CSV table of C-alpha atoms in Angstrom, one decimal:
chain,number,residue,atom,x,y,z
Y,91,MET,CA,-28.3,-15.3,24.7
Y,92,ASN,CA,-25.8,-13.4,22.7
Y,93,ASP,CA,-23.9,-16.4,21.3
Y,94,GLN,CA,-24.7,-15.5,17.7
Y,95,HIS,CA,-23.0,-12.2,18.3
Y,96,ASN,CA,-19.9,-13.7,19.9
Y,97,ARG,CA,-19.1,-16.1,17.1
Y,98,GLN,CA,-15.7,-15.6,15.5
Y,99,ARG,CA,-16.1,-13.2,12.7
Y,100,PRO,CA,-13.6,-12.3,9.8
Y,101,LEU,CA,-11.1,-9.6,10.5
Y,102,ARG,CA,-12.3,-6.2,9.5
Y,103,VAL,CA,-9.7,-4.1,7.7
Y,104,GLY,CA,-10.4,-0.4,7.4
Y,105,MET,CA,-8.8,1.4,4.5
Y,106,LEU,CA,-8.5,5.2,3.9
Y,107,THR,CA,-8.5,5.6,0.2
Y,108,PRO,CA,-7.6,8.6,-2.1
Y,109,SER,CA,-10.8,9.9,-3.5
Y,110,SER,CA,-9.7,9.6,-7.1
Y,111,ASN,CA,-8.4,6.0,-6.8
Y,112,THR,CA,-10.2,3.4,-8.8
Y,113,CYS,CA,-7.7,0.6,-8.5
Y,114,LEU,CA,-7.0,-0.4,-4.9
Y,115,GLU,CA,-10.6,-1.4,-4.0
Y,116,PRO,CA,-11.2,-3.9,-6.8
Y,117,VAL,CA,-7.6,-5.2,-6.6
Y,118,THR,CA,-7.9,-5.7,-2.8
Y,119,TYR,CA,-11.2,-7.6,-3.3
Y,120,GLY,CA,-9.5,-9.7,-6.1
Y,121,LEU,CA,-6.5,-10.5,-3.8
Y,122,LEU,CA,-8.8,-11.7,-1.1
Y,123,GLN,CA,-10.7,-14.0,-3.4
Y,124,GLY,CA,-7.7,-16.4,-3.1
Y,125,ALA,CA,-7.4,-16.1,0.7
Y,126,PRO,CA,-8.6,-18.7,3.2
Y,127,PRO,CA,-12.4,-18.4,3.5
Y,128,GLY,CA,-13.6,-16.0,6.2
Y,129,LEU,CA,-10.2,-14.4,6.7
Y,130,ALA,CA,-11.1,-10.7,6.3
Y,131,THR,CA,-13.5,-8.1,5.0
Y,132,VAL,CA,-12.4,-4.7,3.9
Y,133,HIS,CA,-14.1,-1.4,4.4
Y,134,PHE,CA,-13.3,1.9,2.8
Y,135,ALA,CA,-13.5,5.6,3.4
Y,136,ARG,CA,-12.3,8.2,1.0
Y,137,VAL,CA,-10.3,11.4,1.5
Y,138,PRO,CA,-9.9,14.1,-1.2
Y,139,VAL,CA,-6.8,13.4,-3.3
Y,140,THR,CA,-6.7,14.2,-7.0
Y,141,ARG,CA,-3.2,15.4,-8.0
Y,142,ILE,CA,0.4,14.3,-7.1
Y,143,ALA,CA,3.0,17.1,-7.3
Y,144,LEU,CA,5.6,18.8,-5.2
Y,145,ASP,CA,3.8,21.9,-4.2
Y,146,SER,CA,1.8,23.2,-1.2
Y,147,GLY,CA,-1.6,22.6,-2.8
Y,148,SER,CA,-0.8,18.9,-3.5
Y,149,ASP,CA,0.8,18.5,0.0
Y,150,ALA,CA,-2.3,19.9,1.7
Y,151,GLN,CA,-4.3,16.9,0.4
Y,152,PHE,CA,-2.5,14.7,2.9
Y,153,ASP,CA,-3.1,16.8,6.0
Y,154,ARG,CA,-4.2,14.7,9.0
Y,155,GLY,CA,-7.5,16.4,9.6
Y,156,PRO,CA,-9.5,14.7,6.8
Y,157,MET,CA,-7.8,11.4,7.4
Y,158,LEU,CA,-8.7,11.4,11.1
Y,159,ALA,CA,-12.3,12.3,10.3
Y,160,ALA,CA,-12.6,9.4,7.8
Y,161,ALA,CA,-10.9,7.1,10.3
Y,162,ARG,CA,-13.5,7.9,12.9
Y,163,GLN,CA,-16.2,6.8,10.5
Y,164,LEU,CA,-14.4,3.5,9.9
Y,165,ALA,CA,-14.0,3.1,13.7
Y,166,ASP,CA,-17.8,3.0,13.9
Y,167,ALA,CA,-17.6,-0.3,11.9
Y,168,LYS,CA,-15.3,-1.7,14.7
Y,169,VAL,CA,-12.4,-2.4,12.3
Y,170,ASP,CA,-9.6,-4.4,13.7
Y,171,VAL,CA,-6.8,-2.5,11.8
Y,172,LEU,CA,-6.7,0.8,9.9
Y,173,VAL,CA,-4.5,1.8,7.0
Y,174,TRP,CA,-3.8,4.9,4.9
Y,175,ASN,CA,-3.8,3.1,1.5
Y,176,GLY,CA,-1.7,5.7,-0.1
Y,177,THR,CA,2.0,6.2,-0.8
Y,178,SER,CA,2.3,10.0,0.0
Y,179,GLY,CA,4.9,9.3,2.7
Y,180,SER,CA,7.3,8.1,0.0
Y,181,TRP,CA,7.9,11.7,-1.1
Y,182,LEU,CA,6.6,13.7,1.9
Y,183,GLY,CA,8.7,11.8,4.3
Y,184,VAL,CA,8.5,8.5,6.2
Y,185,GLU,CA,8.4,10.1,9.6
Y,186,ARG,CA,5.3,11.9,8.6
Y,187,ASP,CA,3.7,8.5,7.9
Y,188,ARG,CA,4.9,7.1,11.3
Y,189,VAL,CA,3.3,10.1,13.0
Y,190,LEU,CA,0.1,9.6,11.0
Y,191,ALA,CA,-0.1,5.9,11.9
Y,192,GLU,CA,0.2,6.8,15.6
Y,193,ALA,CA,-2.4,9.5,15.3
Y,194,LEU,CA,-4.9,7.1,13.5
Y,195,SER,CA,-4.3,4.5,16.2
Y,196,VAL,CA,-4.8,7.0,19.0
Y,197,GLU,CA,-8.0,8.3,17.4
Y,198,THR,CA,-9.6,4.9,16.8
Y,199,GLY,CA,-8.0,2.4,19.2
Y,200,ALA,CA,-7.0,0.2,16.3
Y,201,PRO,CA,-3.5,-0.6,15.1
Y,202,ALA,CA,-2.7,1.5,12.0
Y,203,THR,CA,-0.1,1.7,9.2
Y,204,THR,CA,0.3,3.1,5.7
Y,205,SER,CA,1.3,1.8,2.3
Y,206,THR,CA,4.8,3.4,2.4
Y,207,LEU,CA,5.4,1.7,5.8
Y,208,ALA,CA,4.2,-1.6,4.3
Y,209,LEU,CA,6.7,-1.3,1.5
Y,210,LEU,CA,9.5,-0.6,3.9
Y,211,ASP,CA,8.5,-3.5,6.1
Y,212,ALA,CA,8.6,-5.7,3.0
Y,213,CYS,CA,12.1,-4.6,2.3
Y,214,ALA,CA,13.1,-5.2,5.9
Y,215,ALA,CA,11.5,-8.7,5.9
Y,216,TYR,CA,13.4,-9.7,2.7
Y,217,GLU,CA,16.6,-7.9,3.7
Y,218,VAL,CA,16.5,-5.7,0.6
Y,219,THR,CA,18.9,-2.8,0.4
Y,220,ARG,CA,18.9,-2.2,-3.4
Y,221,LEU,CA,15.4,-1.6,-4.6
Y,222,GLY,CA,14.0,-1.1,-8.1
Y,223,LEU,CA,11.2,1.5,-8.3
Y,224,ALA,CA,8.3,1.4,-10.8
Y,225,LEU,CA,6.4,4.7,-10.6
Y,226,PRO,CA,3.6,6.5,-12.5
Y,227,TYR,CA,4.7,10.0,-11.2
Y,228,THR,CA,6.6,12.9,-12.7
Y,229,SER,CA,10.3,12.9,-12.6
Y,230,ASP,CA,10.6,15.4,-9.7
Y,231,VAL,CA,8.3,13.3,-7.5
Y,232,ALA,CA,10.3,10.2,-8.5
Y,233,ASP,CA,13.5,11.9,-7.5
Y,234,ALA,CA,11.9,12.8,-4.1
Y,235,ILE,CA,11.0,9.2,-3.5
Y,236,VAL,CA,14.6,8.1,-4.3
Y,237,ALA,CA,15.8,10.6,-1.7
Y,238,THR,CA,13.3,9.6,0.9
Y,239,TYR,CA,14.1,5.9,0.6
Y,240,ALA,CA,17.8,6.7,0.7
Y,241,LYS,CA,17.3,8.0,4.2
Y,242,GLU,CA,15.8,4.6,5.1
Y,243,GLY,CA,18.9,2.8,3.9
Y,244,LEU,CA,17.6,1.9,0.5
Y,245,GLU,CA,19.6,2.4,-2.7
Y,246,CYS,CA,17.2,2.7,-5.6
Y,247,VAL,CA,17.2,1.7,-9.2
Y,248,LEU,CA,14.7,3.9,-10.9
Y,249,ALA,CA,12.9,2.9,-14.1
Y,250,GLU,CA,11.7,5.7,-16.3
Y,251,PRO,CA,8.5,7.0,-14.6
Y,252,PHE,CA,5.3,7.5,-16.6
Y,253,GLY,CA,5.3,11.2,-15.9
Y,254,GLU,CA,1.6,11.5,-14.8
Y,255,HIS,CA,0.4,13.9,-12.1
Y,256,ASP,CA,-3.4,13.3,-12.4
Y,257,ASN,CA,-4.1,10.6,-9.7
Y,258,GLU,CA,-7.2,9.2,-11.6
Y,259,ALA,CA,-5.1,8.7,-14.7
Y,260,PHE,CA,-2.7,6.4,-13.0
Y,261,ALA,CA,-5.2,3.6,-13.1
Y,262,ARG,CA,-5.6,4.0,-16.8
Y,263,ILE,CA,-2.0,2.9,-17.4
Y,264,PRO,CA,-2.2,-0.6,-19.0
Y,265,ALA,CA,-1.1,-3.4,-16.8
Y,266,ALA,CA,1.2,-4.6,-19.6
Y,267,ASP,CA,3.0,-1.2,-19.5
Y,268,VAL,CA,3.3,-1.5,-15.7
Y,269,ALA,CA,4.8,-5.0,-16.1
Y,270,ARG,CA,7.4,-3.6,-18.6
Y,271,GLN,CA,8.3,-0.9,-16.2
Y,272,ILE,CA,8.8,-3.4,-13.4
Y,273,GLU,CA,11.1,-5.4,-15.7
Y,274,GLU,CA,13.1,-2.3,-16.3
Y,275,ALA,CA,13.3,-1.5,-12.6
Y,276,ALA,CA,14.7,-5.0,-11.9
Y,277,SER,CA,17.9,-4.2,-13.8
Y,278,GLY,CA,21.1,-3.0,-12.3
Y,279,GLY,CA,21.3,-5.4,-9.5
Y,280,ALA,CA,18.0,-4.7,-7.8
Y,281,GLN,CA,17.2,-7.2,-5.0
Y,282,ALA,CA,13.4,-6.5,-5.3
Y,283,VAL,CA,11.1,-4.1,-7.1
Y,284,ALA,CA,8.5,-1.9,-5.5
Y,285,VAL,CA,5.4,-0.6,-7.4
Y,286,VAL,CA,5.0,2.7,-5.5
Y,287,CYS,CA,1.4,3.7,-6.0
Y,288,THR,CA,-1.9,2.3,-4.9
Y,289,ASN,CA,-3.7,3.4,-8.1
Y,290,VAL,CA,-1.6,1.3,-10.5
Y,291,TYR,CA,-2.5,-2.2,-11.7
Y,292,GLY,CA,0.6,-4.1,-10.8
Y,293,ALA,CA,-0.7,-6.7,-8.3
Y,294,PHE,CA,-1.9,-9.2,-10.7
Y,295,GLU,CA,1.4,-9.2,-12.6
Y,296,VAL,CA,3.5,-10.0,-9.6
Y,297,GLU,CA,3.3,-13.8,-9.6
Y,298,ARG,CA,4.4,-14.1,-13.2
Y,299,LEU,CA,7.1,-11.4,-12.9
Y,300,GLU,CA,8.6,-12.9,-9.8
Y,301,GLY,CA,9.0,-16.2,-11.6
Y,302,ALA,CA,10.6,-14.5,-14.6
Y,303,LEU,CA,12.9,-12.1,-12.7
Y,304,GLY,CA,13.8,-14.3,-9.8
Y,305,ILE,CA,13.4,-11.4,-7.2
Y,306,PRO,CA,10.4,-10.3,-5.1
Y,307,VAL,CA,8.0,-7.7,-6.4
Y,308,PHE,CA,6.2,-5.5,-3.8
Y,309,ASP,CA,3.1,-4.0,-5.2
Y,310,SER,CA,1.7,-1.3,-3.0
Y,311,VAL,CA,-1.8,-2.6,-2.8
Y,312,SER,CA,-0.6,-6.2,-2.0
Y,313,ALA,CA,1.9,-5.0,0.5
Y,314,THR,CA,-0.7,-2.8,2.3
Y,315,LEU,CA,-3.0,-5.7,2.7
Y,316,TRP,CA,-0.2,-8.0,3.8
Y,317,LEU,CA,0.9,-5.7,6.6
Y,318,ALA,CA,-2.6,-4.8,7.6
Y,319,LEU,CA,-3.4,-8.5,8.1
Y,320,GLY,CA,-0.2,-8.9,10.1
Y,321,LEU,CA,-1.0,-6.0,12.4
Y,322,ALA,CA,-4.4,-7.5,13.0
Y,323,GLY,CA,-2.8,-10.8,14.0
Y,324,ALA,CA,-3.5,-12.9,10.9
Y,325,ARG,CA,-0.8,-15.3,9.8
Y,326,ALA,CA,-2.7,-16.6,6.8
Y,327,SER,CA,-1.0,-17.2,3.4
Y,328,TRP,CA,-2.2,-18.0,-0.1
Y,329,SER,CA,-0.8,-18.5,-3.5
Y,330,GLY,CA,-1.2,-16.7,-6.8
Y,331,TYR,CA,-0.2,-13.2,-6.0
Y,332,GLY,CA,3.5,-13.3,-5.2
Y,333,ARG,CA,5.8,-14.0,-2.3
Y,334,LEU,CA,4.4,-11.5,0.2
Y,335,LEU,CA,1.0,-13.1,0.4
Y,336,ARG,CA,2.3,-16.7,-0.2
Y,337,GLU,CA,4.8,-16.4,2.6
Y,338,GLY,CA,2.4,-14.5,4.9
Y,339,GLY,CA,3.2,-13.6,8.4
Y,340,LEU,CA,6.7,-12.2,7.7
Y,341,ARG,CA,7.0,-8.8,9.4
Y,342,GLY,CA,9.8,-6.3,9.3
Y,343,HIS,CA,10.0,-3.5,11.9
Y,344,GLY,CA,8.4,-0.2,12.4
Y,345,GLY,CA,5.6,-0.8,9.9
Y,346,GLY,CA,2.8,0.5,12.0
Y,347,SER,CA,1.4,1.6,15.3
Y,348,ALA,CA,-0.1,-1.0,17.6
């Protein structure tokens, strides 16, 4: 009697999104247009984030309370996996993201991860130890990210950051400028480049740049989707958006909480 309700459905990916982010939703939808039909749908909840800086006011935006409240709403949609689609752990500390992922999973019953953990998993999957960084942030935030990643065993090659602190403004940086920054970050023996921000338009530049540079480029939005699908059990792959999605199914270690 309930056969129609028991038919296999697409995976449901729940994403917690910074409130001022205007990039990751359209980019994620764009990435999925090339995916195998019926692979996944994505569902978003927003948490208040407007400014990126190294002070207590900025740090407070990333407290767990609002994220858990938003996660409970996504759990009502019976999502199969949950992600914090933000890179705050890259300067606040990776262990903070690991604790957050565990808390989200306990709260909702779904496996959970974050964008920072996805980038680290991508580095682990491709055995990257020297990583180029393309960042929109101010120089002090960039330095904090270099220090955070060093604790994870990554030596970083830092391109000149764009120096922005207004989160909404990140998405107004032209994609061509992001591409030039990625090229700069690839210098100095980098084994891969990471675009560390989910409100920067880098994902659609990845395929071309990987061909030109000869190394992987890990865009935060692409990497988050890649790991979310992996945690949900998908092993699908598709072309046009770089090695992570083309060689889908690769997983590093410690990228989330199951």
